[in-house]
Amino acid sequence: MTKNPTIILGSTSPFRKQILEKLNLDFQTAKPEVDETPLPNETAHQLVERLAVAKAQAVANKHNNALVIGSDQVALFNDTILGKPHTHENAIKQLSSFSGNKVTFLTGLAVINSETGETHALVEPFEVYFKQLTLDSIEAYLLAEKPYKCAGSFKSEALGICLFEKLVGDDPNTLVGLPLIKLVGLFEKFGFSVLQQQVTKAQS
């Protein structure tokens, strides 16, 4: 790999893009075309790691001299992957069940060197503890945000934060789908230093 590989985020999520911008790197985004259907008997942990790698690989196949980032996330409640509510009634049921309870997010993260195929991947957990939620507060939240296409019926990067008691994890960026602390570590496995890149940018 050359010293200056192209950094590509294999995601069109505006939230992941905003997070990656914190590292002050030049990067591109690309949409990975990947079938996200779970495999038979696949655990949530296995699913997010496999899909993170698959998304990175799908983009890496189309680029030269690139470090490609792939990410995937699921939310679990009582060891069951949360689906999207689609309707107001289902969203009330989901949020009511979370009241006073914990939802665990698992984020799969992968980086692939498109030249060599070298791949590093991991799964980062993050826990969200919900307040005791009243029906009034749930209704007010749903009215404001209408999160019917969001797994778990809430947007953690927006007003959903009002529903939480506390957050437990190593990196708050994980909750939105891109664990930056771990990403910096994965880059280093390829000999790519985010801080050294700042020196190079300053000198150019």
PDB file of C-alpha atoms in Angstrom:
ATOM      1  CA  MET A   1       0.000   0.000   0.000  1.00  0.00           C
ATOM      2  CA  THR A   2       1.185   3.518  -0.726  1.00  0.00           C
ATOM      3  CA  LYS A   3       1.462   5.999   2.127  1.00  0.00           C
ATOM      4  CA  ASN A   4      -1.651   7.811   0.993  1.00  0.00           C
ATOM      5  CA  PRO A   5      -4.431   5.320   0.333  1.00  0.00           C
ATOM      6  CA  THR A   6      -7.885   6.618  -0.498  1.00  0.00           C
ATOM      7  CA  ILE A   7     -10.161   6.322   2.543  1.00  0.00           C
ATOM      8  CA  ILE A   8     -13.645   5.176   1.593  1.00  0.00           C
ATOM      9  CA  LEU A   9     -16.615   4.909   3.916  1.00  0.00           C
ATOM     10  CA  GLY A  10     -18.781   2.076   2.637  1.00  0.00           C
ATOM     11  CA  SER A  11     -21.973   3.749   3.782  1.00  0.00           C
ATOM     12  CA  THR A  12     -24.267   6.545   2.658  1.00  0.00           C
ATOM     13  CA  SER A  13     -25.463   7.242   6.210  1.00  0.00           C
ATOM     14  CA  PRO A  14     -25.179  10.993   6.882  1.00  0.00           C
ATOM     15  CA  PHE A  15     -24.632  10.207  10.574  1.00  0.00           C
ATOM     16  CA  ARG A  16     -21.656   7.906   9.928  1.00  0.00           C
ATOM     17  CA  LYS A  17     -20.253  10.508   7.531  1.00  0.00           C
ATOM     18  CA  GLN A  18     -20.502  13.192  10.237  1.00  0.00           C
ATOM     19  CA  ILE A  19     -18.712  10.942  12.721  1.00  0.00           C
ATOM     20  CA  LEU A  20     -15.862  10.106  10.331  1.00  0.00           C
ATOM     21  CA  GLU A  21     -15.385  13.817   9.611  1.00  0.00           C
ATOM     22  CA  LYS A  22     -14.212  14.177  13.222  1.00  0.00           C
ATOM     23  CA  LEU A  23     -10.928  12.503  12.223  1.00  0.00           C
ATOM     24  CA  ASN A  24     -10.147  15.339   9.761  1.00  0.00           C
ATOM     25  CA  LEU A  25      -9.304  12.927   6.954  1.00  0.00           C
ATOM     26  CA  ASP A  26     -10.071  13.259   3.266  1.00  0.00           C
ATOM     27  CA  PHE A  27     -12.485  10.460   2.408  1.00  0.00           C
ATOM     28  CA  GLN A  28     -15.097   9.350  -0.074  1.00  0.00           C
ATOM     29  CA  THR A  29     -18.396   7.581   0.509  1.00  0.00           C
ATOM     30  CA  ALA A  30     -19.846   4.709  -1.480  1.00  0.00           C
ATOM     31  CA  LYS A  31     -23.016   2.672  -1.225  1.00  0.00           C
ATOM     32  CA  PRO A  32     -22.342  -1.038  -0.672  1.00  0.00           C
ATOM     33  CA  GLU A  33     -24.752  -3.380  -2.450  1.00  0.00           C
ATOM     34  CA  VAL A  34     -25.106  -6.205   0.071  1.00  0.00           C
ATOM     35  CA  ASP A  35     -27.863  -8.664   0.936  1.00  0.00           C
ATOM     36  CA  GLU A  36     -28.434  -8.131   4.663  1.00  0.00           C
ATOM     37  CA  THR A  37     -30.555 -11.238   5.229  1.00  0.00           C
ATOM     38  CA  PRO A  38     -29.377 -13.150   8.335  1.00  0.00           C
ATOM     39  CA  LEU A  39     -28.063 -16.670   7.777  1.00  0.00           C
ATOM     40  CA  PRO A  40     -29.744 -19.659   9.484  1.00  0.00           C
ATOM     41  CA  ASN A  41     -28.729 -19.908  13.171  1.00  0.00           C
ATOM     42  CA  GLU A  42     -26.512 -16.831  12.859  1.00  0.00           C
ATOM     43  CA  THR A  43     -26.068 -14.894  16.089  1.00  0.00           C
ATOM     44  CA  ALA A  44     -26.439 -11.119  16.165  1.00  0.00           C
ATOM     45  CA  HIS A  45     -22.695 -10.838  16.836  1.00  0.00           C
ATOM     46  CA  GLN A  46     -21.863 -12.994  13.811  1.00  0.00           C
ATOM     47  CA  LEU A  47     -24.369 -11.108  11.652  1.00  0.00           C
ATOM     48  CA  VAL A  48     -23.009  -7.598  12.214  1.00  0.00           C
ATOM     49  CA  GLU A  49     -19.392  -8.689  11.790  1.00  0.00           C
ATOM     50  CA  ARG A  50     -20.163 -10.586   8.571  1.00  0.00           C
ATOM     51  CA  LEU A  51     -22.154  -7.692   7.103  1.00  0.00           C
ATOM     52  CA  ALA A  52     -19.515  -5.107   8.047  1.00  0.00           C
ATOM     53  CA  VAL A  53     -16.918  -7.168   6.173  1.00  0.00           C
ATOM     54  CA  ALA A  54     -19.294  -7.781   3.249  1.00  0.00           C
ATOM     55  CA  LYS A  55     -20.055  -4.057   2.896  1.00  0.00           C
ATOM     56  CA  ALA A  56     -16.383  -3.131   2.969  1.00  0.00           C
ATOM     57  CA  GLN A  57     -15.555  -5.876   0.460  1.00  0.00           C
ATOM     58  CA  ALA A  58     -18.326  -4.829  -1.937  1.00  0.00           C
ATOM     59  CA  VAL A  59     -16.821  -1.347  -2.131  1.00  0.00           C
ATOM     60  CA  ALA A  60     -13.184  -2.507  -2.081  1.00  0.00           C
ATOM     61  CA  ASN A  61     -13.812  -4.605  -5.193  1.00  0.00           C
ATOM     62  CA  LYS A  62     -14.368  -1.391  -7.172  1.00  0.00           C
ATOM     63  CA  HIS A  63     -11.364   0.656  -5.974  1.00  0.00           C
ATOM     64  CA  ASN A  64      -7.568   0.556  -6.052  1.00  0.00           C
ATOM     65  CA  ASN A  65      -5.210   1.546  -3.233  1.00  0.00           C
ATOM     66  CA  ALA A  66      -8.010   2.155  -0.759  1.00  0.00           C
ATOM     67  CA  LEU A  67      -8.759   1.487   2.865  1.00  0.00           C
ATOM     68  CA  VAL A  68     -12.477   0.752   2.911  1.00  0.00           C
ATOM     69  CA  ILE A  69     -14.600   0.980   6.046  1.00  0.00           C
ATOM     70  CA  GLY A  70     -17.677  -1.198   6.472  1.00  0.00           C
ATOM     71  CA  SER A  71     -20.128  -1.017   9.362  1.00  0.00           C
ATOM     72  CA  ASP A  72     -23.354  -2.675  10.407  1.00  0.00           C
ATOM     73  CA  GLN A  73     -25.466  -2.414  13.532  1.00  0.00           C
ATOM     74  CA  VAL A  74     -28.293  -4.229  15.298  1.00  0.00           C
ATOM     75  CA  ALA A  75     -30.126  -3.481  18.518  1.00  0.00           C
ATOM     76  CA  LEU A  76     -31.008  -6.294  20.907  1.00  0.00           C
ATOM     77  CA  PHE A  77     -33.678  -6.496  23.578  1.00  0.00           C
ATOM     78  CA  ASN A  78     -33.843  -9.688  25.641  1.00  0.00           C
ATOM     79  CA  ASP A  79     -31.446 -11.276  23.105  1.00  0.00           C
ATOM     80  CA  THR A  80     -33.857 -10.608  20.234  1.00  0.00           C
ATOM     81  CA  ILE A  81     -32.920  -8.354  17.316  1.00  0.00           C
ATOM     82  CA  LEU A  82     -35.238  -5.371  17.210  1.00  0.00           C
ATOM     83  CA  GLY A  83     -37.189  -4.747  14.059  1.00  0.00           C
ATOM     84  CA  LYS A  84     -38.689  -1.570  12.651  1.00  0.00           C
ATOM     85  CA  PRO A  85     -42.142  -0.774  14.042  1.00  0.00           C
ATOM     86  CA  HIS A  86     -43.656   0.628  10.804  1.00  0.00           C
ATOM     87  CA  THR A  87     -46.804   1.705  12.695  1.00  0.00           C
ATOM     88  CA  HIS A  88     -47.562   4.015  15.613  1.00  0.00           C
ATOM     89  CA  GLU A  89     -49.152   1.163  17.584  1.00  0.00           C
ATOM     90  CA  ASN A  90     -46.116  -1.091  17.202  1.00  0.00           C
ATOM     91  CA  ALA A  91     -43.810   1.762  18.228  1.00  0.00           C
ATOM     92  CA  ILE A  92     -45.805   2.272  21.430  1.00  0.00           C
ATOM     93  CA  LYS A  93     -45.476  -1.445  22.200  1.00  0.00           C
ATOM     94  CA  GLN A  94     -41.723  -1.421  21.595  1.00  0.00           C
ATOM     95  CA  LEU A  95     -40.986   1.655  23.670  1.00  0.00           C
ATOM     96  CA  SER A  96     -43.314   0.543  26.468  1.00  0.00           C
ATOM     97  CA  SER A  97     -41.404  -2.733  26.718  1.00  0.00           C
ATOM     98  CA  PHE A  98     -38.094  -0.837  26.993  1.00  0.00           C
ATOM     99  CA  SER A  99     -39.307   1.234  29.962  1.00  0.00           C
ATOM    100  CA  GLY A 100     -36.823   0.744  32.820  1.00  0.00           C
ATOM    101  CA  ASN A 101     -34.884  -1.797  30.757  1.00  0.00           C
ATOM    102  CA  LYS A 102     -31.694  -2.112  28.695  1.00  0.00           C
ATOM    103  CA  VAL A 103     -31.211  -2.253  24.931  1.00  0.00           C
ATOM    104  CA  THR A 104     -27.818  -3.427  23.646  1.00  0.00           C
ATOM    105  CA  PHE A 105     -26.381  -2.198  20.367  1.00  0.00           C
ATOM    106  CA  LEU A 106     -23.833  -4.333  18.533  1.00  0.00           C
ATOM    107  CA  THR A 107     -21.836  -2.528  15.854  1.00  0.00           C
ATOM    108  CA  GLY A 108     -19.750  -4.497  13.408  1.00  0.00           C
ATOM    109  CA  LEU A 109     -16.727  -2.621  12.045  1.00  0.00           C
ATOM    110  CA  ALA A 110     -14.373  -3.735   9.283  1.00  0.00           C
ATOM    111  CA  VAL A 111     -11.510  -2.189   7.322  1.00  0.00           C
ATOM    112  CA  ILE A 112     -10.187  -3.772   4.123  1.00  0.00           C
ATOM    113  CA  ASN A 113      -7.077  -2.960   2.090  1.00  0.00           C
ATOM    114  CA  SER A 114      -8.393  -3.116  -1.478  1.00  0.00           C
ATOM    115  CA  GLU A 115      -4.909  -3.883  -2.846  1.00  0.00           C
ATOM    116  CA  THR A 116      -4.080  -6.888  -0.676  1.00  0.00           C
ATOM    117  CA  GLY A 117      -7.451  -8.015   0.658  1.00  0.00           C
ATOM    118  CA  GLU A 118      -6.094  -7.764   4.204  1.00  0.00           C
ATOM    119  CA  THR A 119      -9.094  -7.448   6.509  1.00  0.00           C
ATOM    120  CA  HIS A 120      -9.531  -6.524  10.156  1.00  0.00           C
ATOM    121  CA  ALA A 121     -12.928  -6.613  11.823  1.00  0.00           C
ATOM    122  CA  LEU A 122     -14.515  -6.462  15.266  1.00  0.00           C
ATOM    123  CA  VAL A 123     -17.823  -6.048  17.081  1.00  0.00           C
ATOM    124  CA  GLU A 124     -18.275  -3.204  19.559  1.00  0.00           C
ATOM    125  CA  PRO A 125     -21.118  -3.324  22.148  1.00  0.00           C
ATOM    126  CA  PHE A 126     -22.962  -0.323  23.585  1.00  0.00           C
ATOM    127  CA  GLU A 127     -25.766  -0.325  26.151  1.00  0.00           C
ATOM    128  CA  VAL A 128     -28.703   2.063  26.447  1.00  0.00           C
ATOM    129  CA  TYR A 129     -30.703   2.135  29.670  1.00  0.00           C
ATOM    130  CA  PHE A 130     -34.210   3.543  29.348  1.00  0.00           C
ATOM    131  CA  LYS A 131     -36.027   5.702  31.852  1.00  0.00           C
ATOM    132  CA  GLN A 132     -39.359   4.661  33.288  1.00  0.00           C
ATOM    133  CA  LEU A 133     -41.429   5.828  30.341  1.00  0.00           C
ATOM    134  CA  THR A 134     -45.002   7.071  30.663  1.00  0.00           C
ATOM    135  CA  LEU A 135     -47.476   6.666  27.825  1.00  0.00           C
ATOM    136  CA  ASP A 136     -47.609  10.460  27.570  1.00  0.00           C
ATOM    137  CA  SER A 137     -43.860  10.744  27.106  1.00  0.00           C
ATOM    138  CA  ILE A 138     -43.866   7.936  24.525  1.00  0.00           C
ATOM    139  CA  GLU A 139     -46.707   9.600  22.606  1.00  0.00           C
ATOM    140  CA  ALA A 140     -44.960  12.978  22.701  1.00  0.00           C
ATOM    141  CA  TYR A 141     -41.742  11.452  21.426  1.00  0.00           C
ATOM    142  CA  LEU A 142     -43.425   9.537  18.600  1.00  0.00           C
ATOM    143  CA  LEU A 143     -45.412  12.596  17.574  1.00  0.00           C
ATOM    144  CA  ALA A 144     -42.217  14.653  17.304  1.00  0.00           C
ATOM    145  CA  GLU A 145     -39.881  12.153  15.658  1.00  0.00           C
ATOM    146  CA  LYS A 146     -42.074   9.569  13.880  1.00  0.00           C
ATOM    147  CA  PRO A 147     -39.310   6.919  14.073  1.00  0.00           C
ATOM    148  CA  TYR A 148     -41.382   4.210  12.401  1.00  0.00           C
ATOM    149  CA  LYS A 149     -38.595   3.106  10.079  1.00  0.00           C
ATOM    150  CA  CYS A 150     -36.012   2.904  12.872  1.00  0.00           C
ATOM    151  CA  ALA A 151     -35.238  -0.368  14.617  1.00  0.00           C
ATOM    152  CA  GLY A 152     -36.485  -0.068  18.187  1.00  0.00           C
ATOM    153  CA  SER A 153     -38.730   2.939  17.461  1.00  0.00           C
ATOM    154  CA  PHE A 154     -36.200   5.597  18.423  1.00  0.00           C
ATOM    155  CA  LYS A 155     -33.422   7.730  16.945  1.00  0.00           C
ATOM    156  CA  SER A 156     -30.518   7.772  19.371  1.00  0.00           C
ATOM    157  CA  GLU A 157     -28.799  10.536  17.385  1.00  0.00           C
ATOM    158  CA  ALA A 158     -31.780  12.857  17.843  1.00  0.00           C
ATOM    159  CA  LEU A 159     -34.677  13.249  20.325  1.00  0.00           C
ATOM    160  CA  GLY A 160     -34.427   9.593  21.364  1.00  0.00           C
ATOM    161  CA  ILE A 161     -31.825  10.734  23.870  1.00  0.00           C
ATOM    162  CA  CYS A 162     -34.732  12.087  25.958  1.00  0.00           C
ATOM    163  CA  LEU A 163     -35.854   8.505  26.606  1.00  0.00           C
ATOM    164  CA  PHE A 164     -32.555   7.353  28.100  1.00  0.00           C
ATOM    165  CA  GLU A 165     -31.468   7.018  31.712  1.00  0.00           C
ATOM    166  CA  LYS A 166     -27.806   6.379  30.916  1.00  0.00           C
ATOM    167  CA  LEU A 167     -25.443   5.137  28.235  1.00  0.00           C
ATOM    168  CA  VAL A 168     -22.718   2.567  28.887  1.00  0.00           C
ATOM    169  CA  GLY A 169     -19.912   1.954  26.415  1.00  0.00           C
ATOM    170  CA  ASP A 170     -16.342   2.831  25.460  1.00  0.00           C
ATOM    171  CA  ASP A 171     -17.196   5.291  22.695  1.00  0.00           C
ATOM    172  CA  PRO A 172     -20.421   7.321  22.295  1.00  0.00           C
ATOM    173  CA  ASN A 173     -19.901   7.302  18.515  1.00  0.00           C
ATOM    174  CA  THR A 174     -20.655   3.576  18.594  1.00  0.00           C
ATOM    175  CA  LEU A 175     -24.306   4.269  19.310  1.00  0.00           C
ATOM    176  CA  VAL A 176     -24.674   6.097  16.002  1.00  0.00           C
ATOM    177  CA  GLY A 177     -22.923   3.310  14.121  1.00  0.00           C
ATOM    178  CA  LEU A 178     -19.203   4.108  13.788  1.00  0.00           C
ATOM    179  CA  PRO A 179     -16.897   3.383  16.777  1.00  0.00           C
ATOM    180  CA  LEU A 180     -14.115   5.897  16.125  1.00  0.00           C
ATOM    181  CA  ILE A 181     -11.746   4.748  18.861  1.00  0.00           C
ATOM    182  CA  LYS A 182     -11.738   1.228  17.438  1.00  0.00           C
ATOM    183  CA  LEU A 183     -11.557   2.538  13.861  1.00  0.00           C
ATOM    184  CA  VAL A 184      -8.352   4.457  14.640  1.00  0.00           C
ATOM    185  CA  GLY A 185      -6.955   1.204  16.052  1.00  0.00           C
ATOM    186  CA  LEU A 186      -7.921  -0.766  12.934  1.00  0.00           C
ATOM    187  CA  PHE A 187      -6.267   1.845  10.713  1.00  0.00           C
ATOM    188  CA  GLU A 188      -3.068   1.413  12.716  1.00  0.00           C
ATOM    189  CA  LYS A 189      -3.030  -2.305  11.899  1.00  0.00           C
ATOM    190  CA  PHE A 190      -2.506  -1.206   8.281  1.00  0.00           C
ATOM    191  CA  GLY A 191       0.264   1.215   9.261  1.00  0.00           C
ATOM    192  CA  PHE A 192      -2.074   4.170   8.702  1.00  0.00           C
ATOM    193  CA  SER A 193      -1.825   6.803  11.435  1.00  0.00           C
ATOM    194  CA  VAL A 194      -4.655   9.325  11.685  1.00  0.00           C
ATOM    195  CA  LEU A 195      -2.449  11.767  13.607  1.00  0.00           C
ATOM    196  CA  GLN A 196       0.409  11.435  11.123  1.00  0.00           C
ATOM    197  CA  GLN A 197      -2.074  12.304   8.391  1.00  0.00           C
ATOM    198  CA  GLN A 198      -2.698  15.619  10.153  1.00  0.00           C
ATOM    199  CA  VAL A 199       1.000  16.462   9.839  1.00  0.00           C
ATOM    200  CA  THR A 200       0.929  15.590   6.147  1.00  0.00           C
ATOM    201  CA  LYS A 201      -2.165  17.760   5.595  1.00  0.00           C
ATOM    202  CA  ALA A 202      -0.637  20.684   7.458  1.00  0.00           C
ATOM    203  CA  GLN A 203       2.508  20.516   5.331  1.00  0.00           C
ATOM    204  CA  SER A 204       0.698  20.291   2.007  1.00  0.00           C
TER     205      SER A 204
END
